[in-house]
Coordinates of C-alpha atoms in Angstrom, one line a residue:
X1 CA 30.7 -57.6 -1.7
X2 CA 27.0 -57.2 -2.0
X3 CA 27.0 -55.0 -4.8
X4 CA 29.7 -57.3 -6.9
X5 CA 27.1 -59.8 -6.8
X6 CA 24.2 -57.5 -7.7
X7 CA 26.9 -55.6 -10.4
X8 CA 24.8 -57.3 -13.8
X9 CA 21.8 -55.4 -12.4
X10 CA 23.4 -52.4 -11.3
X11 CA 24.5 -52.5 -15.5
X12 CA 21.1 -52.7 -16.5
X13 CA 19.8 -49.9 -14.1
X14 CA 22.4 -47.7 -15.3
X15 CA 22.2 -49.0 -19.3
X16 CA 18.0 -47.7 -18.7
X17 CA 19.4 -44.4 -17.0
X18 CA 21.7 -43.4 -20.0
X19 CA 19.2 -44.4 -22.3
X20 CA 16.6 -41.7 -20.8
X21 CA 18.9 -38.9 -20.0
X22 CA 20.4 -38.9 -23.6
X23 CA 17.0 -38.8 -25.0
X24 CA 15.1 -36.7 -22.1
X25 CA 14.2 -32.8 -22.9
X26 CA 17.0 -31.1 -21.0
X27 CA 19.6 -33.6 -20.8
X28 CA 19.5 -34.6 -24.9
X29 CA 20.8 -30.8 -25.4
X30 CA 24.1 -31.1 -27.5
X31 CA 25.5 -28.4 -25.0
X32 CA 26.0 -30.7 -22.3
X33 CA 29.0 -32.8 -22.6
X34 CA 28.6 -36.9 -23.1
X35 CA 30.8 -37.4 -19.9
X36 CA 28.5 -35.3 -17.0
X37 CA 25.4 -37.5 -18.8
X38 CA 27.2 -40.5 -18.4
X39 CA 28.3 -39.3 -15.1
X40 CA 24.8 -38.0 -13.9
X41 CA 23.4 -41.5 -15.1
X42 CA 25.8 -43.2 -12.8
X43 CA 25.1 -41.4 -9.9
X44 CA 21.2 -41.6 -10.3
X45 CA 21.9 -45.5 -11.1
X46 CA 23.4 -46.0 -7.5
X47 CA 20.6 -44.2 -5.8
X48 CA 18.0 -46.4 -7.8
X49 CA 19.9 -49.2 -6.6
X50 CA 20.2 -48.7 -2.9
X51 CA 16.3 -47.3 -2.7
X52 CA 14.8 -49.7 -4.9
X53 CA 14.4 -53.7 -4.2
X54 CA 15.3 -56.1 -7.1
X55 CA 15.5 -59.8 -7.6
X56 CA 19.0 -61.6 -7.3
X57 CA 18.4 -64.2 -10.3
X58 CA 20.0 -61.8 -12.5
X59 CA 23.3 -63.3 -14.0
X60 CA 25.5 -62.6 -16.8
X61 CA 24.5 -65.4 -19.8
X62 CA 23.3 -65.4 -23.2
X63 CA 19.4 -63.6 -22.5
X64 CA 21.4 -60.8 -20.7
X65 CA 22.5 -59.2 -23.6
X66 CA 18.8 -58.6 -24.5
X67 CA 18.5 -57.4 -21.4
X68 CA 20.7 -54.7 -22.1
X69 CA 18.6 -53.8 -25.9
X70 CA 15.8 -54.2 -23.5
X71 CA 16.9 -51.4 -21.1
X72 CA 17.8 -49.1 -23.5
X73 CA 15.2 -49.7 -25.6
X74 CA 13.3 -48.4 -23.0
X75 CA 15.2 -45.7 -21.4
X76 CA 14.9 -44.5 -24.9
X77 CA 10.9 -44.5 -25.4
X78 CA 10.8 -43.2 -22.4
X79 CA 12.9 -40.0 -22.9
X80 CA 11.7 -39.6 -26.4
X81 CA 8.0 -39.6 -25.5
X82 CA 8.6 -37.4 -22.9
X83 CA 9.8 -35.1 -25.0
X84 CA 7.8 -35.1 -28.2
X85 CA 5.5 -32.7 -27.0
X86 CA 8.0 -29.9 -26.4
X87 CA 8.7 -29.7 -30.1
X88 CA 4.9 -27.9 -30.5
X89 CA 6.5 -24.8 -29.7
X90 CA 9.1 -25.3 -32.2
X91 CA 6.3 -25.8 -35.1
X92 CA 4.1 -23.2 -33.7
X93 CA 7.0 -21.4 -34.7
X94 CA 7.4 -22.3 -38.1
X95 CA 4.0 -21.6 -39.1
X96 CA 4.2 -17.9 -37.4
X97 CA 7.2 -17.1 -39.2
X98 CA 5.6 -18.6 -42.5
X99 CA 3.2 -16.3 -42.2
X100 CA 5.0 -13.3 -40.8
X101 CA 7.5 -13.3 -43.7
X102 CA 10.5 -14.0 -41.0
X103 CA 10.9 -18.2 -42.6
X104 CA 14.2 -17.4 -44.4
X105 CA 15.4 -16.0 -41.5
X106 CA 16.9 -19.2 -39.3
X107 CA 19.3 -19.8 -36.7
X108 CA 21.3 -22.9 -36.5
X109 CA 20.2 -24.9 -33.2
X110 CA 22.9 -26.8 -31.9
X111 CA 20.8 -28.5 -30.2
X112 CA 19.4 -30.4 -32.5
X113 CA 22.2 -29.6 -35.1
X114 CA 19.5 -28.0 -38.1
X115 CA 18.6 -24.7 -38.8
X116 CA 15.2 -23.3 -37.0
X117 CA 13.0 -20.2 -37.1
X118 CA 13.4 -17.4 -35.1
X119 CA 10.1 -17.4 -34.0
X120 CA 10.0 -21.1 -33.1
X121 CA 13.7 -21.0 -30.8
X122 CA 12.4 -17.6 -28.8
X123 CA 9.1 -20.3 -28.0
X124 CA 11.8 -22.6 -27.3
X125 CA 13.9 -20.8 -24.7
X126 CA 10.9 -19.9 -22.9
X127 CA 9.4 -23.3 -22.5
X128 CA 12.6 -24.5 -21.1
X129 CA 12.6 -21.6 -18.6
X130 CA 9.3 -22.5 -17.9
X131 CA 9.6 -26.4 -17.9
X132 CA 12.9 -25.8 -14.9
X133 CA 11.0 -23.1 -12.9
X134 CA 8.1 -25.6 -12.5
X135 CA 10.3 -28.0 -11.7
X136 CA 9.3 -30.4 -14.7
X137 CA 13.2 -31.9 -14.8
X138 CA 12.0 -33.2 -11.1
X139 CA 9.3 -34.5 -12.5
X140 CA 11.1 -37.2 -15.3
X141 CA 13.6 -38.0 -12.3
X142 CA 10.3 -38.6 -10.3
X143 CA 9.1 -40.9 -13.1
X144 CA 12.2 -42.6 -14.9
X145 CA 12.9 -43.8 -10.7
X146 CA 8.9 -44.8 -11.0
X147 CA 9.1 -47.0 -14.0
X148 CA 11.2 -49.4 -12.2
X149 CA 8.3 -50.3 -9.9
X150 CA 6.4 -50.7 -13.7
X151 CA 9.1 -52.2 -15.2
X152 CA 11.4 -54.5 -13.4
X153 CA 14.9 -55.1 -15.2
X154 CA 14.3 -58.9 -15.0
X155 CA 11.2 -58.6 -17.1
X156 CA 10.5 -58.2 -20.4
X157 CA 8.3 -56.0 -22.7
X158 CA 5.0 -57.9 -23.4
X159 CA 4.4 -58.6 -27.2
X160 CA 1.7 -56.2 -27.8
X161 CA 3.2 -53.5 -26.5
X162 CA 4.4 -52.8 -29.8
X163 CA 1.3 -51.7 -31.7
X164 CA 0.1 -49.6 -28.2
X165 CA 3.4 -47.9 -28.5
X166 CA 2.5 -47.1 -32.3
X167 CA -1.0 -45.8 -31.3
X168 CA 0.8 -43.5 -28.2
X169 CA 3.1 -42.6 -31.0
X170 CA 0.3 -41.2 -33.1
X171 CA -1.8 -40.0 -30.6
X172 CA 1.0 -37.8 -29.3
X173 CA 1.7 -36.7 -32.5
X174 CA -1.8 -35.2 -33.1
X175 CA -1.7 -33.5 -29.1
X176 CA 1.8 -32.0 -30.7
X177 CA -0.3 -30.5 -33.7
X178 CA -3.0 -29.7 -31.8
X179 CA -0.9 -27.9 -29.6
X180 CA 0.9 -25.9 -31.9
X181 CA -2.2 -24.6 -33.5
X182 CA -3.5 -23.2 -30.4
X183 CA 0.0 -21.2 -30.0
X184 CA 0.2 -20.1 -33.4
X185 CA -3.4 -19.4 -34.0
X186 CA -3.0 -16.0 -32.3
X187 CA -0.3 -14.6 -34.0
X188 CA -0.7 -16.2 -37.2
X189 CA -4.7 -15.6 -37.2
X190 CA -3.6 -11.5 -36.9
X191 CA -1.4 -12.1 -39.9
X192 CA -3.8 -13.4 -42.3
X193 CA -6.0 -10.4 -41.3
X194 CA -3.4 -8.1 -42.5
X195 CA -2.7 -9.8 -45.2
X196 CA -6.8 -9.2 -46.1
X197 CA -6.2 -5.6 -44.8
X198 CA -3.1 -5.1 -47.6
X199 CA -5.0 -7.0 -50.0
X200 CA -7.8 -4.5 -50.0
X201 CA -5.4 -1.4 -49.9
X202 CA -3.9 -2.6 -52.8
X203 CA -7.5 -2.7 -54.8
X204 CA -8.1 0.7 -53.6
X205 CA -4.7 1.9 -54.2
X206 CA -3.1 0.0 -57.0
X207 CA 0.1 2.8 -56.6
X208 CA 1.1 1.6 -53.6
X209 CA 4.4 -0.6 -53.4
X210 CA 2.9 -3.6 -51.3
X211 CA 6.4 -5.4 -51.0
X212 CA 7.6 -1.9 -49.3
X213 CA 4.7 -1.3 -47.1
X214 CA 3.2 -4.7 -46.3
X215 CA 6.3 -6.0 -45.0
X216 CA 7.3 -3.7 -42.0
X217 CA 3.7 -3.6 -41.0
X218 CA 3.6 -7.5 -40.9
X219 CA 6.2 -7.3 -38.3
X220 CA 4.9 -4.6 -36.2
X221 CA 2.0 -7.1 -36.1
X222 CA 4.1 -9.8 -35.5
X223 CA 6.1 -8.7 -32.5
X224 CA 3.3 -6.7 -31.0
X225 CA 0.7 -9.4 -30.9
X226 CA 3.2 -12.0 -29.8
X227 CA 4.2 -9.8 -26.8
X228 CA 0.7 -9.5 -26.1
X229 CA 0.3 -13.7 -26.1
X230 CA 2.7 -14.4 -23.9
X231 CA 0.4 -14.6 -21.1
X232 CA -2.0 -16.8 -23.1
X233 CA 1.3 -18.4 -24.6
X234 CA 2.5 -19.9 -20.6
X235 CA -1.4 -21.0 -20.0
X236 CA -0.8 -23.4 -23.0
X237 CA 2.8 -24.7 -21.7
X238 CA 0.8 -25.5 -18.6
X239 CA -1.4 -27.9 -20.9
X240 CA 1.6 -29.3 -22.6
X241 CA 3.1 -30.0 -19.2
X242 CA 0.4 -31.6 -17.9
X243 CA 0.1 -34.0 -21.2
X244 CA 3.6 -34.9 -21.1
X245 CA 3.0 -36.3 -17.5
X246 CA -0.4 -38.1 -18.8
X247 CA 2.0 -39.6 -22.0
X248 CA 4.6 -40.5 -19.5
X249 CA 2.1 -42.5 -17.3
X250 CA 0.9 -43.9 -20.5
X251 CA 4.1 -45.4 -21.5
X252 CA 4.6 -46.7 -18.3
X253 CA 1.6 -48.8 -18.6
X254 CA 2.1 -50.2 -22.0
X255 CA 5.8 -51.0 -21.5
X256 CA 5.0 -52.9 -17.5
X257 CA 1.2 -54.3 -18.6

Protein backbone atom coordinates (compact mmCIF):
# COMPACT_ATOMS: atom_id res chain seq x y z
CA UNK A 1 0.00 0.00 0.00
CA UNK A 2 2.95 2.11 0.70
CA UNK A 3 4.39 2.05 -2.51
CA UNK A 4 0.89 2.96 -4.36
CA UNK A 5 1.09 6.03 -2.53
CA UNK A 6 4.77 6.78 -3.21
CA UNK A 7 4.07 5.22 -7.12
CA UNK A 8 4.43 9.25 -8.79
CA UNK A 9 7.90 9.16 -7.30
CA UNK A 10 8.77 5.73 -7.97
CA UNK A 11 7.80 7.24 -11.94
CA UNK A 12 10.18 9.84 -11.62
CA UNK A 13 13.09 7.65 -10.23
CA UNK A 14 12.61 5.29 -12.92
CA UNK A 15 11.81 8.17 -15.87
CA UNK A 16 15.76 9.57 -14.44
CA UNK A 17 17.00 5.76 -14.63
CA UNK A 18 15.91 5.29 -18.34
CA UNK A 19 17.05 8.52 -19.19
CA UNK A 20 20.85 7.63 -18.06
CA UNK A 21 21.04 4.05 -19.16
CA UNK A 22 19.90 4.89 -22.75
CA UNK A 23 22.46 7.57 -22.95
CA UNK A 24 25.30 5.96 -20.56
CA UNK A 25 28.56 4.38 -22.35
CA UNK A 26 27.68 0.73 -22.29
CA UNK A 27 24.12 0.69 -22.05
CA UNK A 28 23.43 3.42 -25.15
CA UNK A 29 24.99 0.47 -27.51
CA UNK A 30 22.36 -0.29 -30.25
CA UNK A 31 23.14 -4.08 -29.56
CA UNK A 32 21.31 -4.20 -26.46
CA UNK A 33 17.66 -4.56 -26.97
CA UNK A 34 15.24 -1.41 -25.72
CA UNK A 35 13.23 -3.98 -23.42
CA UNK A 36 16.45 -5.43 -20.99
CA UNK A 37 17.22 -1.22 -20.67
CA UNK A 38 13.91 -0.62 -19.78
CA UNK A 39 13.93 -3.71 -17.74
CA UNK A 40 17.35 -3.01 -16.13
CA UNK A 41 16.03 0.59 -15.36
CA UNK A 42 13.16 -0.82 -13.47
CA UNK A 43 14.92 -3.02 -11.43
CA UNK A 44 17.64 -0.34 -10.42
CA UNK A 45 14.56 2.09 -9.92
CA UNK A 46 13.16 -0.25 -7.09
CA UNK A 47 16.46 -0.58 -5.31
CA UNK A 48 16.84 3.34 -5.41
CA UNK A 49 13.55 3.49 -3.99
CA UNK A 50 13.78 1.09 -1.00
CA UNK A 51 17.51 2.42 -0.14
CA UNK A 52 17.01 5.96 -0.63
CA UNK A 53 14.63 8.31 1.54
CA UNK A 54 12.35 10.76 -0.32
CA UNK A 55 9.72 13.28 0.53
CA UNK A 56 5.86 12.22 0.30
CA UNK A 57 4.52 15.69 -1.09
CA UNK A 58 4.91 14.26 -4.43
CA UNK A 59 1.51 14.07 -6.26
CA UNK A 60 0.30 13.73 -9.67
CA UNK A 61 -0.87 17.56 -10.89
CA UNK A 62 -0.07 19.90 -13.45
CA UNK A 63 4.04 20.75 -12.27
CA UNK A 64 4.43 16.91 -12.37
CA UNK A 65 4.71 16.66 -15.88
CA UNK A 66 7.75 18.91 -15.69
CA UNK A 67 8.92 16.81 -13.31
CA UNK A 68 9.10 14.10 -15.66
CA UNK A 69 11.17 16.69 -18.62
CA UNK A 70 13.01 17.39 -15.49
CA UNK A 71 14.12 13.73 -14.75
CA UNK A 72 14.95 12.96 -18.02
CA UNK A 73 16.42 15.91 -18.83
CA UNK A 74 18.70 14.89 -16.35
CA UNK A 75 19.21 11.27 -16.60
CA UNK A 76 20.16 12.38 -19.99
CA UNK A 77 23.09 15.01 -19.13
CA UNK A 78 24.11 12.75 -17.02
CA UNK A 79 24.66 9.73 -19.31
CA UNK A 80 25.82 11.93 -22.14
CA UNK A 81 28.54 13.63 -20.12
CA UNK A 82 29.60 10.63 -18.91
CA UNK A 83 30.31 9.49 -21.92
CA UNK A 84 31.68 12.22 -24.10
CA UNK A 85 35.01 11.43 -23.18
CA UNK A 86 35.10 7.95 -24.55
CA UNK A 87 34.64 9.18 -28.07
CA UNK A 88 38.63 10.53 -27.83
CA UNK A 89 39.58 7.15 -28.89
CA UNK A 90 37.33 7.20 -31.68
CA UNK A 91 38.94 10.61 -33.06
CA UNK A 92 42.37 9.57 -32.13
CA UNK A 93 41.44 7.24 -34.59
CA UNK A 94 40.47 9.22 -37.29
CA UNK A 95 43.51 11.23 -37.34
CA UNK A 96 45.82 7.99 -37.35
CA UNK A 97 44.10 6.57 -40.11
CA UNK A 98 44.19 10.10 -42.00
CA UNK A 99 47.58 9.85 -41.83
CA UNK A 100 48.25 6.25 -42.27
CA UNK A 101 46.36 6.16 -45.56
CA UNK A 102 43.78 3.53 -43.98
CA UNK A 103 40.55 6.71 -43.92
CA UNK A 104 38.62 5.20 -46.88
CA UNK A 105 38.73 2.12 -45.27
CA UNK A 106 35.50 2.21 -42.59
CA UNK A 107 33.36 -0.15 -40.92
CA UNK A 108 29.86 0.54 -40.22
CA UNK A 109 29.34 0.86 -36.27
CA UNK A 110 26.04 -0.18 -35.26
CA UNK A 111 26.48 1.37 -32.49
CA UNK A 112 26.24 4.53 -33.37
CA UNK A 113 24.68 3.66 -36.82
CA UNK A 114 27.68 5.66 -39.19
CA UNK A 115 30.59 4.43 -40.69
CA UNK A 116 34.05 4.71 -38.57
CA UNK A 117 37.75 4.06 -39.08
CA UNK A 118 39.36 1.08 -38.50
CA UNK A 119 41.85 2.43 -36.48
CA UNK A 120 39.37 4.42 -34.27
CA UNK A 121 36.83 1.04 -33.54
CA UNK A 122 40.08 -1.35 -32.67
CA UNK A 123 40.68 1.98 -29.87
CA UNK A 124 37.15 1.47 -29.21
CA UNK A 125 36.92 -2.21 -28.36
CA UNK A 126 39.73 -1.86 -26.15
CA UNK A 127 38.57 0.93 -24.04
CA UNK A 128 35.38 -0.85 -23.43
CA UNK A 129 37.36 -3.96 -22.34
CA UNK A 130 39.24 -1.71 -20.33
CA UNK A 131 36.38 0.55 -19.01
CA UNK A 132 34.44 -3.24 -17.68
CA UNK A 133 37.65 -4.80 -16.33
CA UNK A 134 38.08 -1.78 -14.11
CA UNK A 135 34.84 -1.93 -13.19
CA UNK A 136 33.88 1.71 -14.62
CA UNK A 137 30.05 0.37 -15.37
CA UNK A 138 30.11 0.11 -11.26
CA UNK A 139 31.23 3.27 -11.18
CA UNK A 140 28.00 5.26 -13.19
CA UNK A 141 25.73 2.84 -11.09
CA UNK A 142 27.71 4.16 -8.09
CA UNK A 143 27.06 7.75 -9.18
CA UNK A 144 23.58 7.89 -11.16
CA UNK A 145 22.35 6.16 -7.31
CA UNK A 146 24.59 9.26 -5.87
CA UNK A 147 22.94 12.12 -7.73
CA UNK A 148 19.84 11.46 -5.94
CA UNK A 149 21.30 12.64 -2.71
CA UNK A 150 22.42 15.92 -5.23
CA UNK A 151 19.45 15.99 -6.88
CA UNK A 152 16.17 15.17 -5.20
CA UNK A 153 13.12 14.36 -7.60
CA UNK A 154 11.03 17.07 -5.89
CA UNK A 155 13.49 19.78 -6.78
CA UNK A 156 14.30 21.55 -9.56
CA UNK A 157 17.31 22.61 -11.67
CA UNK A 158 18.48 26.05 -10.49
CA UNK A 159 18.37 28.72 -13.36
CA UNK A 160 22.04 29.13 -13.92
CA UNK A 161 22.75 25.89 -14.25
CA UNK A 162 22.29 26.35 -17.82
CA UNK A 163 25.25 28.40 -18.88
CA UNK A 164 27.66 26.03 -16.22
CA UNK A 165 26.34 23.19 -18.15
CA UNK A 166 27.50 25.09 -21.48
CA UNK A 167 30.96 25.86 -19.96
CA UNK A 168 31.23 21.77 -18.74
CA UNK A 169 30.06 21.18 -22.24
CA UNK A 170 33.07 23.00 -23.66
CA UNK A 171 35.47 22.21 -21.23
CA UNK A 172 34.92 18.53 -21.82
CA UNK A 173 35.11 18.99 -25.21
CA UNK A 174 38.64 20.38 -25.21
CA UNK A 175 39.77 17.29 -22.42
CA UNK A 176 38.25 15.04 -25.48
CA UNK A 177 40.70 16.77 -28.01
CA UNK A 178 43.30 16.93 -25.77
CA UNK A 179 42.95 13.45 -25.25
CA UNK A 180 42.95 12.30 -28.45
CA UNK A 181 46.06 14.08 -29.43
CA UNK A 182 48.04 12.37 -26.80
CA UNK A 183 46.79 8.88 -28.28
CA UNK A 184 47.30 9.74 -31.73
CA UNK A 185 50.48 11.69 -31.35
CA UNK A 186 52.43 8.48 -31.31
CA UNK A 187 51.44 6.82 -34.21
CA UNK A 188 50.62 9.63 -36.18
CA UNK A 189 53.98 11.62 -35.11
CA UNK A 190 55.88 8.23 -36.80
CA UNK A 191 53.79 8.75 -39.87
CA UNK A 192 54.70 12.25 -40.73
CA UNK A 193 58.34 11.14 -40.18
CA UNK A 194 57.94 8.71 -42.97
CA UNK A 195 56.28 10.70 -44.88
CA UNK A 196 59.70 13.15 -44.57
CA UNK A 197 61.66 9.89 -44.97
CA UNK A 198 59.69 9.09 -48.60
CA UNK A 199 59.80 12.65 -49.38
CA UNK A 200 63.56 12.73 -49.43
CA UNK A 201 63.83 9.29 -51.24
CA UNK A 202 61.88 10.51 -53.81
CA UNK A 203 64.45 13.79 -54.33
CA UNK A 204 67.20 11.37 -54.35
CA UNK A 205 65.52 8.90 -56.47
CA UNK A 206 62.98 10.51 -58.69
CA UNK A 207 62.57 6.63 -60.45
CA UNK A 208 61.04 5.29 -57.68
CA UNK A 209 57.10 4.72 -57.79
CA UNK A 210 56.20 6.46 -54.30
CA UNK A 211 52.39 5.35 -54.53
CA UNK A 212 53.89 1.64 -54.78
CA UNK A 213 56.48 1.83 -52.10
CA UNK A 214 55.31 4.52 -49.67
CA UNK A 215 52.13 2.86 -49.02
CA UNK A 216 52.97 -0.67 -47.65
CA UNK A 217 55.73 0.90 -45.64
CA UNK A 218 53.26 3.41 -44.06
CA UNK A 219 51.49 0.41 -42.75
CA UNK A 220 54.28 -1.60 -41.50
CA UNK A 221 54.73 1.64 -39.52
CA UNK A 222 51.38 1.94 -38.66
CA UNK A 223 50.69 -1.42 -37.11
CA UNK A 224 54.11 -1.84 -35.65
CA UNK A 225 54.23 1.38 -33.70
CA UNK A 226 50.65 0.96 -32.63
CA UNK A 227 51.43 -2.43 -31.15
CA UNK A 228 54.25 -0.94 -29.48
CA UNK A 229 51.65 2.00 -27.79
CA UNK A 230 49.52 -0.08 -26.40
CA UNK A 231 51.10 0.03 -23.17
CA UNK A 232 51.30 3.83 -23.32
CA UNK A 233 47.78 3.68 -25.09
CA UNK A 234 46.00 1.92 -21.44
CA UNK A 235 48.12 4.60 -19.29
CA UNK A 236 45.99 7.26 -21.18
CA UNK A 237 42.49 5.31 -20.70
CA UNK A 238 43.47 5.45 -17.07
CA UNK A 239 43.45 9.45 -17.50
CA UNK A 240 40.32 9.45 -19.43
CA UNK A 241 38.76 7.39 -16.66
CA UNK A 242 39.66 9.32 -14.06
CA UNK A 243 38.26 12.66 -15.87
CA UNK A 244 34.98 11.11 -16.64
CA UNK A 245 34.59 10.60 -12.75
CA UNK A 246 35.86 14.34 -12.19
CA UNK A 247 33.04 15.49 -15.11
CA UNK A 248 30.60 13.29 -13.50
CA UNK A 249 31.06 14.94 -10.04
CA UNK A 250 31.03 18.13 -11.87
CA UNK A 251 27.59 17.75 -13.24
CA UNK A 252 26.36 16.66 -10.13
CA UNK A 253 27.23 19.89 -8.62
CA UNK A 254 25.84 22.13 -11.21
CA UNK A 255 22.60 20.28 -11.68
CA UNK A 256 21.93 19.94 -7.28
CA UNK A 257 23.78 23.60 -6.47
Amino acid sequence: MQFIENLPIFLLVFVRLTGFFLSAPIWANRQIPGPFKWGFSFFIALLVFGLIDFNDNVVIDGNYIFLVFKEAFVGLCLGFFAGILLYAVQLAGSFVDLQSGLGMATLFDPQTGVQEPLTGRFFYMLTMLFFLTVDGHHLLIHGIMASYDWIPVDTWIPEYASGNLVVLGLDLLKEMFWLAFLIAVPIAGSLFLVDIALGILTKTAPQMNLFVVGIPIKMIVHFFVLFAFLPGFFYVLGKLISSMVHSFSQILRILGS
